[in-house]
PDB file of N, CA and C in Angstrom:
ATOM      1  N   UNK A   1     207.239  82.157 204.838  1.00 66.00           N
ATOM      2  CA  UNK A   1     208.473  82.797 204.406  1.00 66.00           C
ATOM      3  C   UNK A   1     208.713  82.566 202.916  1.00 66.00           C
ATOM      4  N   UNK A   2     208.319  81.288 202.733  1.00 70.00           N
ATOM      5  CA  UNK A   2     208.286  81.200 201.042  1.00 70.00           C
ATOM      6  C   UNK A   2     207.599  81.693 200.347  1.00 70.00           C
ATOM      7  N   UNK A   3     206.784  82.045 200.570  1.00 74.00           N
ATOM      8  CA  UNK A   3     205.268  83.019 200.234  1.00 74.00           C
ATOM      9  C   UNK A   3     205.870  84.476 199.890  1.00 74.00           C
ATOM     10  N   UNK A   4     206.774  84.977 200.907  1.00 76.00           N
ATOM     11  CA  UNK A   4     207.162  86.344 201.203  1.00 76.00           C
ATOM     12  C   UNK A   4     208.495  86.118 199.613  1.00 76.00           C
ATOM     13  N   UNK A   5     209.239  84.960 200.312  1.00 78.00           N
ATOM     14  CA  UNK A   5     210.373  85.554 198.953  1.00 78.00           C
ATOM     15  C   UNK A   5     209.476  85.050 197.127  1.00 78.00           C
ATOM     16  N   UNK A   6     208.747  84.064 197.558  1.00 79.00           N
ATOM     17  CA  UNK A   6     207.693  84.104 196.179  1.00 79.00           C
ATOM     18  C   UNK A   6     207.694  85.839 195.466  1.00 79.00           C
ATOM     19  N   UNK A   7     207.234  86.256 196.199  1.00 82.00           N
ATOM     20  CA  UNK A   7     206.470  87.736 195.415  1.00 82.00           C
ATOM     21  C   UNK A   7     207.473  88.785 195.622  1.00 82.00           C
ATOM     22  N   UNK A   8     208.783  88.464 197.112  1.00 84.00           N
ATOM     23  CA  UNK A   8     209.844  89.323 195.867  1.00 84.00           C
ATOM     24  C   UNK A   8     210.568  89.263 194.900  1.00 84.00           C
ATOM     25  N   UNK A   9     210.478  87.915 194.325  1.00 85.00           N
ATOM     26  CA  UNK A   9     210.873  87.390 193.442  1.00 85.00           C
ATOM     27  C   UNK A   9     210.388  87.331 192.125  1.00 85.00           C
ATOM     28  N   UNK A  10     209.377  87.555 192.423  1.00 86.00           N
ATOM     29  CA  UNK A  10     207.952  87.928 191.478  1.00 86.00           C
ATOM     30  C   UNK A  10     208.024  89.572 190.921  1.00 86.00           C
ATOM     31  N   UNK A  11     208.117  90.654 192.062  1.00 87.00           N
ATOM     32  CA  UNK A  11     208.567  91.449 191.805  1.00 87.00           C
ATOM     33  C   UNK A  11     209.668  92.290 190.913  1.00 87.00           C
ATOM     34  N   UNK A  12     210.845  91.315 190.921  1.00 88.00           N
ATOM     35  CA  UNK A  12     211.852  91.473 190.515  1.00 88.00           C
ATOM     36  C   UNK A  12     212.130  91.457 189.082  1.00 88.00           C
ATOM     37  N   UNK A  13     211.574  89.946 188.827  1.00 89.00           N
ATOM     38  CA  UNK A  13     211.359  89.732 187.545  1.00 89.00           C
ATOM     39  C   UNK A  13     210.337  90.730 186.875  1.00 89.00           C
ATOM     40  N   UNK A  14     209.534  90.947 186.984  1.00 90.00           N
ATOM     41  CA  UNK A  14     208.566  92.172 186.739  1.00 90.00           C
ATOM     42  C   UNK A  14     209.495  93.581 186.566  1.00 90.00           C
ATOM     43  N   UNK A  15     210.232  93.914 187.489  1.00 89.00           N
ATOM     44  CA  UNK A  15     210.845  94.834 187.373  1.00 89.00           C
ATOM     45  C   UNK A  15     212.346  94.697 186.030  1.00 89.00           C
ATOM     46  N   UNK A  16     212.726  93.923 185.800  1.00 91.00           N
ATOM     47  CA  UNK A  16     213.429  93.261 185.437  1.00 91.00           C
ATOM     48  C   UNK A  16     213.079  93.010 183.284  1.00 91.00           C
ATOM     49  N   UNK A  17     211.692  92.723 183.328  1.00 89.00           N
ATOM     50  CA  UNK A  17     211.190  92.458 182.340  1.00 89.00           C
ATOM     51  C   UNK A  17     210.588  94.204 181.841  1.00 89.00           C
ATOM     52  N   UNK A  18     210.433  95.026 183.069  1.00 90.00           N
ATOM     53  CA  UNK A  18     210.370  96.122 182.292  1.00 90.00           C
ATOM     54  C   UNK A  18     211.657  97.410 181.912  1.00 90.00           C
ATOM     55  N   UNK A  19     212.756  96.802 182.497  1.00 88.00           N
ATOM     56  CA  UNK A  19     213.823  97.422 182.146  1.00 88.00           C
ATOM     57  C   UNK A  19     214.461  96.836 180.745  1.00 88.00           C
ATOM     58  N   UNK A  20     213.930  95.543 180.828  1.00 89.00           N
ATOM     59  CA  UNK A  20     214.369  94.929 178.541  1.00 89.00           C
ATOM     60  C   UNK A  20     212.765  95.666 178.107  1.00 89.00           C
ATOM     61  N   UNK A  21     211.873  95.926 178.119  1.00 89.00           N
ATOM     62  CA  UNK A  21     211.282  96.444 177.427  1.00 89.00           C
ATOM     63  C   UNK A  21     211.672  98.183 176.878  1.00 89.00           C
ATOM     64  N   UNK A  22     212.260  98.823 178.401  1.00 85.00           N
ATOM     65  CA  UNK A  22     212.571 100.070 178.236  1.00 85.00           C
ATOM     66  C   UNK A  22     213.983 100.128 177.635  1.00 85.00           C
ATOM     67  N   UNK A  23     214.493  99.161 177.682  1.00 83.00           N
ATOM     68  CA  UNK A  23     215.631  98.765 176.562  1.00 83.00           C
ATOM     69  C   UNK A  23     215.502  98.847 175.039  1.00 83.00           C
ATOM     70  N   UNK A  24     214.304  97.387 174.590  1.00 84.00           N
ATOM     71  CA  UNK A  24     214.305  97.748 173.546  1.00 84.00           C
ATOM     72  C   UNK A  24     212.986  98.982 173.220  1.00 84.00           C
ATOM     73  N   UNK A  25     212.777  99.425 173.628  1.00 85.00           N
ATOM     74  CA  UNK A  25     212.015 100.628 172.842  1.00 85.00           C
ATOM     75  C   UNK A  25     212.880 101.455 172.832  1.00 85.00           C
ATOM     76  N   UNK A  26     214.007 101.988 173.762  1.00 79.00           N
ATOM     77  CA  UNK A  26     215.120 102.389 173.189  1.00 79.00           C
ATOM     78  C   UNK A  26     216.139 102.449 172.213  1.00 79.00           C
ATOM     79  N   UNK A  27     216.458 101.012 172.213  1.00 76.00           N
ATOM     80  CA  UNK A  27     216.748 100.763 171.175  1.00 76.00           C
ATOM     81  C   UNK A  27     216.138 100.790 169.671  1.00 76.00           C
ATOM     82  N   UNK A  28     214.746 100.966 169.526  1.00 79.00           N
ATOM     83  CA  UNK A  28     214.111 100.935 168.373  1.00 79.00           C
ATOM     84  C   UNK A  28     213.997 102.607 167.894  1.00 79.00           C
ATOM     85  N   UNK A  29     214.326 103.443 169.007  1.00 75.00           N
ATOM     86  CA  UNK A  29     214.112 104.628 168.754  1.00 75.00           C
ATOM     87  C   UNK A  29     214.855 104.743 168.291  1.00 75.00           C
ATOM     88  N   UNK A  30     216.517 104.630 168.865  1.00 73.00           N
ATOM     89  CA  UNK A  30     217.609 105.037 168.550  1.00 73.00           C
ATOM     90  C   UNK A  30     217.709 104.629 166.793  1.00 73.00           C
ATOM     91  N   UNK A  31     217.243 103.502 167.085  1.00 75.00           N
ATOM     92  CA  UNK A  31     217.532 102.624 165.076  1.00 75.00           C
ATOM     93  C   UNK A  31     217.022 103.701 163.943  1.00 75.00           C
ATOM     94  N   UNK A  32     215.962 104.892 164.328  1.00 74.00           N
ATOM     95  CA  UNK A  32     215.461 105.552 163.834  1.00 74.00           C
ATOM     96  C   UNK A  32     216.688 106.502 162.757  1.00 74.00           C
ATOM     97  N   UNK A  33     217.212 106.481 163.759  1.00 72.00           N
ATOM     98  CA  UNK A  33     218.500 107.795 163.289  1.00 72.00           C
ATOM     99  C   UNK A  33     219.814 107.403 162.720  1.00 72.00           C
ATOM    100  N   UNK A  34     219.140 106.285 162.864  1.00 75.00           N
ATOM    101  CA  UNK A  34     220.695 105.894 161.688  1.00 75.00           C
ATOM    102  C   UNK A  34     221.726 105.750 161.847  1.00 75.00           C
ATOM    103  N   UNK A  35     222.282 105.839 163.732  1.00 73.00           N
ATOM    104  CA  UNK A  35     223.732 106.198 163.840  1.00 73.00           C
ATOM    105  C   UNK A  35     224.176 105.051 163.906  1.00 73.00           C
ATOM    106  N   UNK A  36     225.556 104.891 163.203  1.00 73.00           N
ATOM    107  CA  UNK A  36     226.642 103.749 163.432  1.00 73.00           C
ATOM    108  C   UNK A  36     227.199 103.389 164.736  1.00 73.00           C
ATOM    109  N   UNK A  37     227.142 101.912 163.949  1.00 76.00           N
ATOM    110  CA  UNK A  37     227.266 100.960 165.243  1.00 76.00           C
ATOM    111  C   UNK A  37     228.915 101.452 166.380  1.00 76.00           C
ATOM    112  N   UNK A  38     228.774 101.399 167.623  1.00 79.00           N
ATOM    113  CA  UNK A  38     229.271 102.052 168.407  1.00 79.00           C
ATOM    114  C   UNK A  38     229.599 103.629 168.797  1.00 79.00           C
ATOM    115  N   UNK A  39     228.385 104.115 168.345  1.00 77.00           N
ATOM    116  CA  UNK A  39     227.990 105.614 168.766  1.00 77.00           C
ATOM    117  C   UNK A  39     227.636 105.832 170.036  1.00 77.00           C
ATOM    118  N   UNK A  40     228.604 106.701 170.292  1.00 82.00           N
ATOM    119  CA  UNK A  40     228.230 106.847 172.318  1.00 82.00           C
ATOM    120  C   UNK A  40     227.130 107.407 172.715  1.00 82.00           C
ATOM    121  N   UNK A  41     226.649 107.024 173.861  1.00 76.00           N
ATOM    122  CA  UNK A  41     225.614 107.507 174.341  1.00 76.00           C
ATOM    123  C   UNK A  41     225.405 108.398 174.576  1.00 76.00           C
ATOM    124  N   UNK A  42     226.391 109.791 174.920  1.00 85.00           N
ATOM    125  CA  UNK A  42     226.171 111.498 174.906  1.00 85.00           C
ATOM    126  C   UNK A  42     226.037 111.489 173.542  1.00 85.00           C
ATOM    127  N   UNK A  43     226.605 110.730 172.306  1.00 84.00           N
ATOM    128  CA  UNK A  43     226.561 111.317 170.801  1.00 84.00           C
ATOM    129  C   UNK A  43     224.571 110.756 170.573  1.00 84.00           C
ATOM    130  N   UNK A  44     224.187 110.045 171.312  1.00 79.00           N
ATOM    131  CA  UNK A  44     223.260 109.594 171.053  1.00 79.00           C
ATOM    132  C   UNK A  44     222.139 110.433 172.064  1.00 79.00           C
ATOM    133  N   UNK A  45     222.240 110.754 173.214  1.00 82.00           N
ATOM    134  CA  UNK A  45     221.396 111.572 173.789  1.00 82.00           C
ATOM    135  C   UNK A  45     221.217 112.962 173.222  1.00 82.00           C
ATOM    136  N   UNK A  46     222.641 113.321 172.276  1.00 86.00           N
ATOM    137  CA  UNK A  46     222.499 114.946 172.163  1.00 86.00           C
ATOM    138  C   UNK A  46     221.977 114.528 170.603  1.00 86.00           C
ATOM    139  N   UNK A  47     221.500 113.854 169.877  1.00 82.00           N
ATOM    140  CA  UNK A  47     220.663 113.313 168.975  1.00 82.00           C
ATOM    141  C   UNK A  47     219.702 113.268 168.893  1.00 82.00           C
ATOM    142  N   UNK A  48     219.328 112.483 170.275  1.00 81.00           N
ATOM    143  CA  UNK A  48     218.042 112.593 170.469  1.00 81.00           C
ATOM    144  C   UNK A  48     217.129 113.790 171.412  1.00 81.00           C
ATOM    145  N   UNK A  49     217.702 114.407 171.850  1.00 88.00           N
ATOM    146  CA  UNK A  49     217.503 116.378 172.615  1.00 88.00           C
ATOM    147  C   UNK A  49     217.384 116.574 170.952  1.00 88.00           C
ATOM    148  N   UNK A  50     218.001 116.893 170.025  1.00 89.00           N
ATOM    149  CA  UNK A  50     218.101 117.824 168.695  1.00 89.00           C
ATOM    150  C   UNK A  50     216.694 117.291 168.074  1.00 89.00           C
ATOM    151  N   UNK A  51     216.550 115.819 167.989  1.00 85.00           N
ATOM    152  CA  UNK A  51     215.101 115.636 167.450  1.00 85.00           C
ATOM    153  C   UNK A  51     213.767 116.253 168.651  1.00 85.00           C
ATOM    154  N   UNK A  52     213.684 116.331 169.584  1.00 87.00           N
ATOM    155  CA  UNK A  52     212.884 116.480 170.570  1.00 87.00           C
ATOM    156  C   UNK A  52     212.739 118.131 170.290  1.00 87.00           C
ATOM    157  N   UNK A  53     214.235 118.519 169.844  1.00 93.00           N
ATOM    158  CA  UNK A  53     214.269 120.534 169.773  1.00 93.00           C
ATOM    159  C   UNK A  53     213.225 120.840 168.279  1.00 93.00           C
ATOM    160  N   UNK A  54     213.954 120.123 167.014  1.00 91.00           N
ATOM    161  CA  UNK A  54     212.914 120.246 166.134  1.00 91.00           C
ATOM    162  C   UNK A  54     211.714 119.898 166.407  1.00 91.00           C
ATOM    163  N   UNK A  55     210.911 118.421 166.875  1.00 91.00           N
ATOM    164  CA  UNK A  55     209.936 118.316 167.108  1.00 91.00           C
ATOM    165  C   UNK A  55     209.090 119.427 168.080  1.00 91.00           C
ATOM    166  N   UNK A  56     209.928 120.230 168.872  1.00 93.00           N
ATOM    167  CA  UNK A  56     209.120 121.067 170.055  1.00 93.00           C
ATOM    168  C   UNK A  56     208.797 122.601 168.638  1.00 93.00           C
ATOM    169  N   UNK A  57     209.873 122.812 168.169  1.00 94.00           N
ATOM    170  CA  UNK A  57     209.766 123.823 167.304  1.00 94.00           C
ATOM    171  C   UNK A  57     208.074 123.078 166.450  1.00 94.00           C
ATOM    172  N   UNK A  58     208.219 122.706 165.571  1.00 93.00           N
ATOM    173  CA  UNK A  58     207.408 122.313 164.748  1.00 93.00           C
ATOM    174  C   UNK A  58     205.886 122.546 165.020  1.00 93.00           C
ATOM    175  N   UNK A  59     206.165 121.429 166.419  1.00 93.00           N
ATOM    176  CA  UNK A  59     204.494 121.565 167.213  1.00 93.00           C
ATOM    177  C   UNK A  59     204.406 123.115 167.717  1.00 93.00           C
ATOM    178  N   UNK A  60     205.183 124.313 167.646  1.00 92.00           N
ATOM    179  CA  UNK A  60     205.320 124.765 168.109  1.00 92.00           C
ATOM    180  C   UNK A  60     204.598 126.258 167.066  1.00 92.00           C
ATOM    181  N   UNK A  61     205.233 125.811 166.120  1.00 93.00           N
ATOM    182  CA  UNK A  61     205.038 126.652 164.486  1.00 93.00           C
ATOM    183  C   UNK A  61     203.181 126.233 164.371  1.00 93.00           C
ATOM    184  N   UNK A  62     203.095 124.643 164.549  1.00 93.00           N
ATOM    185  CA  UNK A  62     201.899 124.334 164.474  1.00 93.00           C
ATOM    186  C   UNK A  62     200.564 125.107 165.272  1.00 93.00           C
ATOM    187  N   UNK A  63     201.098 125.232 166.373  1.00 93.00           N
ATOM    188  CA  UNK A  63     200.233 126.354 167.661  1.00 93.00           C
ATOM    189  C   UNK A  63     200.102 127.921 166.887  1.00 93.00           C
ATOM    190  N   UNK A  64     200.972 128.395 166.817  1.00 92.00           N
ATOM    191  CA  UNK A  64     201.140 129.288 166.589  1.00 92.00           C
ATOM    192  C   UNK A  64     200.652 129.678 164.920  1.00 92.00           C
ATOM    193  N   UNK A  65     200.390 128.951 163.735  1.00 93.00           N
ATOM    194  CA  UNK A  65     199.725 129.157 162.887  1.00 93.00           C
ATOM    195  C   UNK A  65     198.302 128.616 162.970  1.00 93.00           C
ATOM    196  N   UNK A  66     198.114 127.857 163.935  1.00 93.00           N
ATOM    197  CA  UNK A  66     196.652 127.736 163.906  1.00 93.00           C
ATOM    198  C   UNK A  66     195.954 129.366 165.315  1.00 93.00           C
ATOM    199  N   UNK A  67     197.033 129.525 166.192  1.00 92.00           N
ATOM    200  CA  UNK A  67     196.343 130.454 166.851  1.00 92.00           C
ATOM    201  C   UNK A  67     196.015 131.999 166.090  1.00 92.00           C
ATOM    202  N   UNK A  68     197.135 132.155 164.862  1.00 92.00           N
ATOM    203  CA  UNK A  68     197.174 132.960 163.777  1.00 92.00           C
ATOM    204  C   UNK A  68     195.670 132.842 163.070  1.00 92.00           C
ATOM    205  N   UNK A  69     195.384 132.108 162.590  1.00 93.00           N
ATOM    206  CA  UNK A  69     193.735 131.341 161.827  1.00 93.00           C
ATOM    207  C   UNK A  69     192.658 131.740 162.855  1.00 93.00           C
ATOM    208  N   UNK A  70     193.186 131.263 163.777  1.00 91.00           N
ATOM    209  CA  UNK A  70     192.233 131.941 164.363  1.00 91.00           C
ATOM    210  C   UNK A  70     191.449 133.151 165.102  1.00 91.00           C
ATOM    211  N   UNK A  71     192.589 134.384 165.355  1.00 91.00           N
ATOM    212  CA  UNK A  71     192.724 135.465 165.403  1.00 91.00           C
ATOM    213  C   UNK A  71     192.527 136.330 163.932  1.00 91.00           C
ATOM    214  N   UNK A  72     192.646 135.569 162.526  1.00 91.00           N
ATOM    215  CA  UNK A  72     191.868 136.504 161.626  1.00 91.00           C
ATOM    216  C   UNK A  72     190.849 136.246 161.283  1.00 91.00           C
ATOM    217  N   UNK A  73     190.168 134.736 161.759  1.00 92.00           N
ATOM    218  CA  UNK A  73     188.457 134.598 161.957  1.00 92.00           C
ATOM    219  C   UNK A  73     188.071 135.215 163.116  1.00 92.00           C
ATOM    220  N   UNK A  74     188.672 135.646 164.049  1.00 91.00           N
ATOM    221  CA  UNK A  74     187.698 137.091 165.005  1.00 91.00           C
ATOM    222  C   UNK A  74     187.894 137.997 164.619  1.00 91.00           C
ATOM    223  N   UNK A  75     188.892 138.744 163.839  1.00 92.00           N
ATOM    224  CA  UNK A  75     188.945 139.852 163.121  1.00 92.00           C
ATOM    225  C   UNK A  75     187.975 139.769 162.365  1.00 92.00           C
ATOM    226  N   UNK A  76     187.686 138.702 161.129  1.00 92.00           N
ATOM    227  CA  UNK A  76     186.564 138.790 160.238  1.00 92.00           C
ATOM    228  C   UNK A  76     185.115 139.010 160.951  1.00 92.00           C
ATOM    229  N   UNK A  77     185.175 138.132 161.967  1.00 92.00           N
ATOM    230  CA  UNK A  77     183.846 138.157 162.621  1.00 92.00           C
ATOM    231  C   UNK A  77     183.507 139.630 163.203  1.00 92.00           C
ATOM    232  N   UNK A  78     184.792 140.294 164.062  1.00 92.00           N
ATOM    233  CA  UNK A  78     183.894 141.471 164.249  1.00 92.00           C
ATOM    234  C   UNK A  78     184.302 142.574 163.212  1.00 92.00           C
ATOM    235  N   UNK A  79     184.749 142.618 162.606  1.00 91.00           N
ATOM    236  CA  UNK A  79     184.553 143.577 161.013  1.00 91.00           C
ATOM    237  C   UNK A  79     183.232 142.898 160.499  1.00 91.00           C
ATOM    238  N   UNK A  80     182.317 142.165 160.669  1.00 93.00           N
ATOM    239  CA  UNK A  80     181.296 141.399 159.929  1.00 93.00           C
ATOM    240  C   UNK A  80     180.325 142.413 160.652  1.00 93.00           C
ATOM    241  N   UNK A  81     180.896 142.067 162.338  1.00 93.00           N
ATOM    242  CA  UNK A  81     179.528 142.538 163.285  1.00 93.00           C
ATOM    243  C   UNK A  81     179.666 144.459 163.244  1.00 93.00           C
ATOM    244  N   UNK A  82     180.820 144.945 163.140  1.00 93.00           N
ATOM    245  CA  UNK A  82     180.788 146.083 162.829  1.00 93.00           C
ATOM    246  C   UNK A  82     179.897 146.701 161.466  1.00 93.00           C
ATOM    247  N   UNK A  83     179.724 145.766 160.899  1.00 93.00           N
ATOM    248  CA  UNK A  83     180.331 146.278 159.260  1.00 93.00           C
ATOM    249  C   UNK A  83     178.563 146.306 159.719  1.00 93.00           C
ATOM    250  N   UNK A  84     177.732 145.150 160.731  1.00 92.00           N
ATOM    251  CA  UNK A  84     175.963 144.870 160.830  1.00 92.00           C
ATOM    252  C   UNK A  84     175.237 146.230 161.463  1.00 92.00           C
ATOM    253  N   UNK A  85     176.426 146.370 162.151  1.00 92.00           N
ATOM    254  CA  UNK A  85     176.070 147.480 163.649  1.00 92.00           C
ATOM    255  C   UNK A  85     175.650 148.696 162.690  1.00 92.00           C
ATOM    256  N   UNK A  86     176.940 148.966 161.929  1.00 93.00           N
ATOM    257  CA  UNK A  86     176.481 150.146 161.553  1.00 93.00           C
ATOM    258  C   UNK A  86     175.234 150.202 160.165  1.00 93.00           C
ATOM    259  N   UNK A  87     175.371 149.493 159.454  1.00 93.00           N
ATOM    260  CA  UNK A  87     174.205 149.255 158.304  1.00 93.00           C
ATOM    261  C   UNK A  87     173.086 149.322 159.274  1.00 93.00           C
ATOM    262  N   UNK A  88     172.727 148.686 160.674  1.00 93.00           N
ATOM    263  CA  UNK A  88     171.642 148.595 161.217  1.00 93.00           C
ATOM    264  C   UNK A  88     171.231 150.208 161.729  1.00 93.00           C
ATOM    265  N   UNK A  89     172.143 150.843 162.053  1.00 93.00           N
ATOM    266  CA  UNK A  89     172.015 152.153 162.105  1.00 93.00           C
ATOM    267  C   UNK A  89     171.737 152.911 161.581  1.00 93.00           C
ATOM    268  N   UNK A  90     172.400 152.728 160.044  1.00 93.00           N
ATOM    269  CA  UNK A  90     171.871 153.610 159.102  1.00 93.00           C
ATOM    270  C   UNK A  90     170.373 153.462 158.943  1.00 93.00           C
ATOM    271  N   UNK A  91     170.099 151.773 158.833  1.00 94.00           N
ATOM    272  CA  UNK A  91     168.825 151.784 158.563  1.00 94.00           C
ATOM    273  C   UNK A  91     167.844 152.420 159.603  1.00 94.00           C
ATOM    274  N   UNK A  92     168.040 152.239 160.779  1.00 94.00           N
ATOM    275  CA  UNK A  92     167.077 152.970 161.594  1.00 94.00           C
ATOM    276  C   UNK A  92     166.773 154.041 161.292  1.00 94.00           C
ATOM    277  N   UNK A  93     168.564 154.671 161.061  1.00 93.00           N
ATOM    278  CA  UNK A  93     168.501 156.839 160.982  1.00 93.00           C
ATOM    279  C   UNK A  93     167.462 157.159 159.571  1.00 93.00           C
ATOM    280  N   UNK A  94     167.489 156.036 159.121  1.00 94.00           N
ATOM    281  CA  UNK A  94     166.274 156.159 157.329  1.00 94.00           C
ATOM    282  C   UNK A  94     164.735 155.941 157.368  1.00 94.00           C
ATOM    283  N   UNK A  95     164.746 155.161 158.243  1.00 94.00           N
ATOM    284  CA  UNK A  95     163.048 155.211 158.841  1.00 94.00           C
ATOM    285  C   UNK A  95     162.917 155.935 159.732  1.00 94.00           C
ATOM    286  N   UNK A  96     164.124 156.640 160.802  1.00 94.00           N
ATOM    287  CA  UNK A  96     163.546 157.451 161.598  1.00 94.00           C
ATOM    288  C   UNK A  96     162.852 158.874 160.552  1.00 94.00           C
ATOM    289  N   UNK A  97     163.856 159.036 159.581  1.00 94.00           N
ATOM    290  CA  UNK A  97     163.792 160.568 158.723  1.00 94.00           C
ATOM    291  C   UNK A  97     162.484 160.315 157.833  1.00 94.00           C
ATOM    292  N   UNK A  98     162.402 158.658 157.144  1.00 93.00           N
ATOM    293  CA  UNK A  98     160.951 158.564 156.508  1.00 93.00           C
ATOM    294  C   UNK A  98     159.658 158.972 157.255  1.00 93.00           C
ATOM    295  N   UNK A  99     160.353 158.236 158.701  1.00 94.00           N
ATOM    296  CA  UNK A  99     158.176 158.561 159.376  1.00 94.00           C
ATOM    297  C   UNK A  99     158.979 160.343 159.819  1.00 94.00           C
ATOM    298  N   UNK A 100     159.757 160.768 160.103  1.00 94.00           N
ATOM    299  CA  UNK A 100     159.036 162.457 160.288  1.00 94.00           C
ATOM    300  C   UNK A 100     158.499 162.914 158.775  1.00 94.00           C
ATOM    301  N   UNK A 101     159.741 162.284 157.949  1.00 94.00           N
ATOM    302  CA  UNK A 101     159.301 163.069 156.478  1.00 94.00           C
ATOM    303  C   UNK A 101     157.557 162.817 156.076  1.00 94.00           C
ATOM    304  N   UNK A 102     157.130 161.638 156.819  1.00 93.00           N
ATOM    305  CA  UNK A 102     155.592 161.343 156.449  1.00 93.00           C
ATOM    306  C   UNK A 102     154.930 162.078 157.369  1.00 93.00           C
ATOM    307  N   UNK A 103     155.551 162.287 158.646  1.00 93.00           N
ATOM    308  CA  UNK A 103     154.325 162.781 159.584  1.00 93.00           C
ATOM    309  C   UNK A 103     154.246 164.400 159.595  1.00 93.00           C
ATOM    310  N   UNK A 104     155.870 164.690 158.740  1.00 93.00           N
ATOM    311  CA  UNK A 104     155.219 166.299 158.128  1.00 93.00           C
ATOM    312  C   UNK A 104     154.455 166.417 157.082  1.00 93.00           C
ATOM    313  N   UNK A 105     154.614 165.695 156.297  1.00 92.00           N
ATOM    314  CA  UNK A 105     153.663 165.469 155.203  1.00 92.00           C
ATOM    315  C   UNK A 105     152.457 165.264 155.479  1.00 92.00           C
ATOM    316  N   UNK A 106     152.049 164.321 156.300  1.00 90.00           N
ATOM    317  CA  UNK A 106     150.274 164.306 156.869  1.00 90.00           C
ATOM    318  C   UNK A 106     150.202 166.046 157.788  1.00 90.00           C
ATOM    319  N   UNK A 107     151.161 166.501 158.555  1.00 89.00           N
ATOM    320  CA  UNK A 107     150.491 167.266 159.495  1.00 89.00           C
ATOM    321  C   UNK A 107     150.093 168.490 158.419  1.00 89.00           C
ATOM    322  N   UNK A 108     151.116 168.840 156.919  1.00 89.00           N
ATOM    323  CA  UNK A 108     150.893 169.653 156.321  1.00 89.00           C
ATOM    324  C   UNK A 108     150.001 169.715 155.329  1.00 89.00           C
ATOM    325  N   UNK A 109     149.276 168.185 155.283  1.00 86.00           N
ATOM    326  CA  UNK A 109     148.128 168.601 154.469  1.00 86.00           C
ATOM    327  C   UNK A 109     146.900 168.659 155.511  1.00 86.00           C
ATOM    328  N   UNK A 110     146.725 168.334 156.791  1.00 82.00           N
ATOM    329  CA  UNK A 110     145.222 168.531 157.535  1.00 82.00           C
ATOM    330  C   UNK A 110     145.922 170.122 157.607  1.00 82.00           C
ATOM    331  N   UNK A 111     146.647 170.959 157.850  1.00 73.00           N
ATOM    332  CA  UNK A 111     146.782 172.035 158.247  1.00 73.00           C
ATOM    333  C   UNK A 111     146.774 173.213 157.436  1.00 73.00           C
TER     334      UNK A 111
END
């Protein structure tokens, strides 16, 4: 039985030691912002929502100009591959017209 209240006791304190930790990291957050001493806790939650709103914006601007960067490097890329496609075309349509232009040229001098 002592065994049993040992480890809920054990428990407790554990539980206990992580509610002052979630204390002070609270508290260290809050110190961030500067507010004077006896600022209520809605003045302090809707403080800390407003930093969480800028921070969501920000990371948010951040997404959104890198997904920007990267939507005009696939634009570049296929204006690149367009720009290959067709040069490769032309070049074909220029050797196709060289070998007839040669193979009328040979057929019109044996003939």
């Amino acid at each position: 039985k002592d065994g049993v209240h040992l480890e809920t006791t054990k428990k407790k304190i554990a539980s206990i030691d992580q509610a002052i930790a979630d204390t002070q990291f609270t508290l260290r957050a809050l110190e961030e912002f500067d507010l004077p001493e006896g600022t209520s806790i809605t003045d302090k939650m809707r403080c800390l929502q407003e930093e969480i709103t800028r921070t969501n914006k920000r990371t948010l601007q951040a997404a959104l100009a890198s997904a920007l960067e990267n939507c005009t490097m696939f634009h570049t890329i296929e204006s690149a591959a367009a720009s290959c496609v067709t040069s490769a075309a032309e070049i074909q349509r220029k050797q196709e017209e060289d070998v007839r232009t040669h193979l009328r040229h040979l057929f019109n001098r044996f003939h």
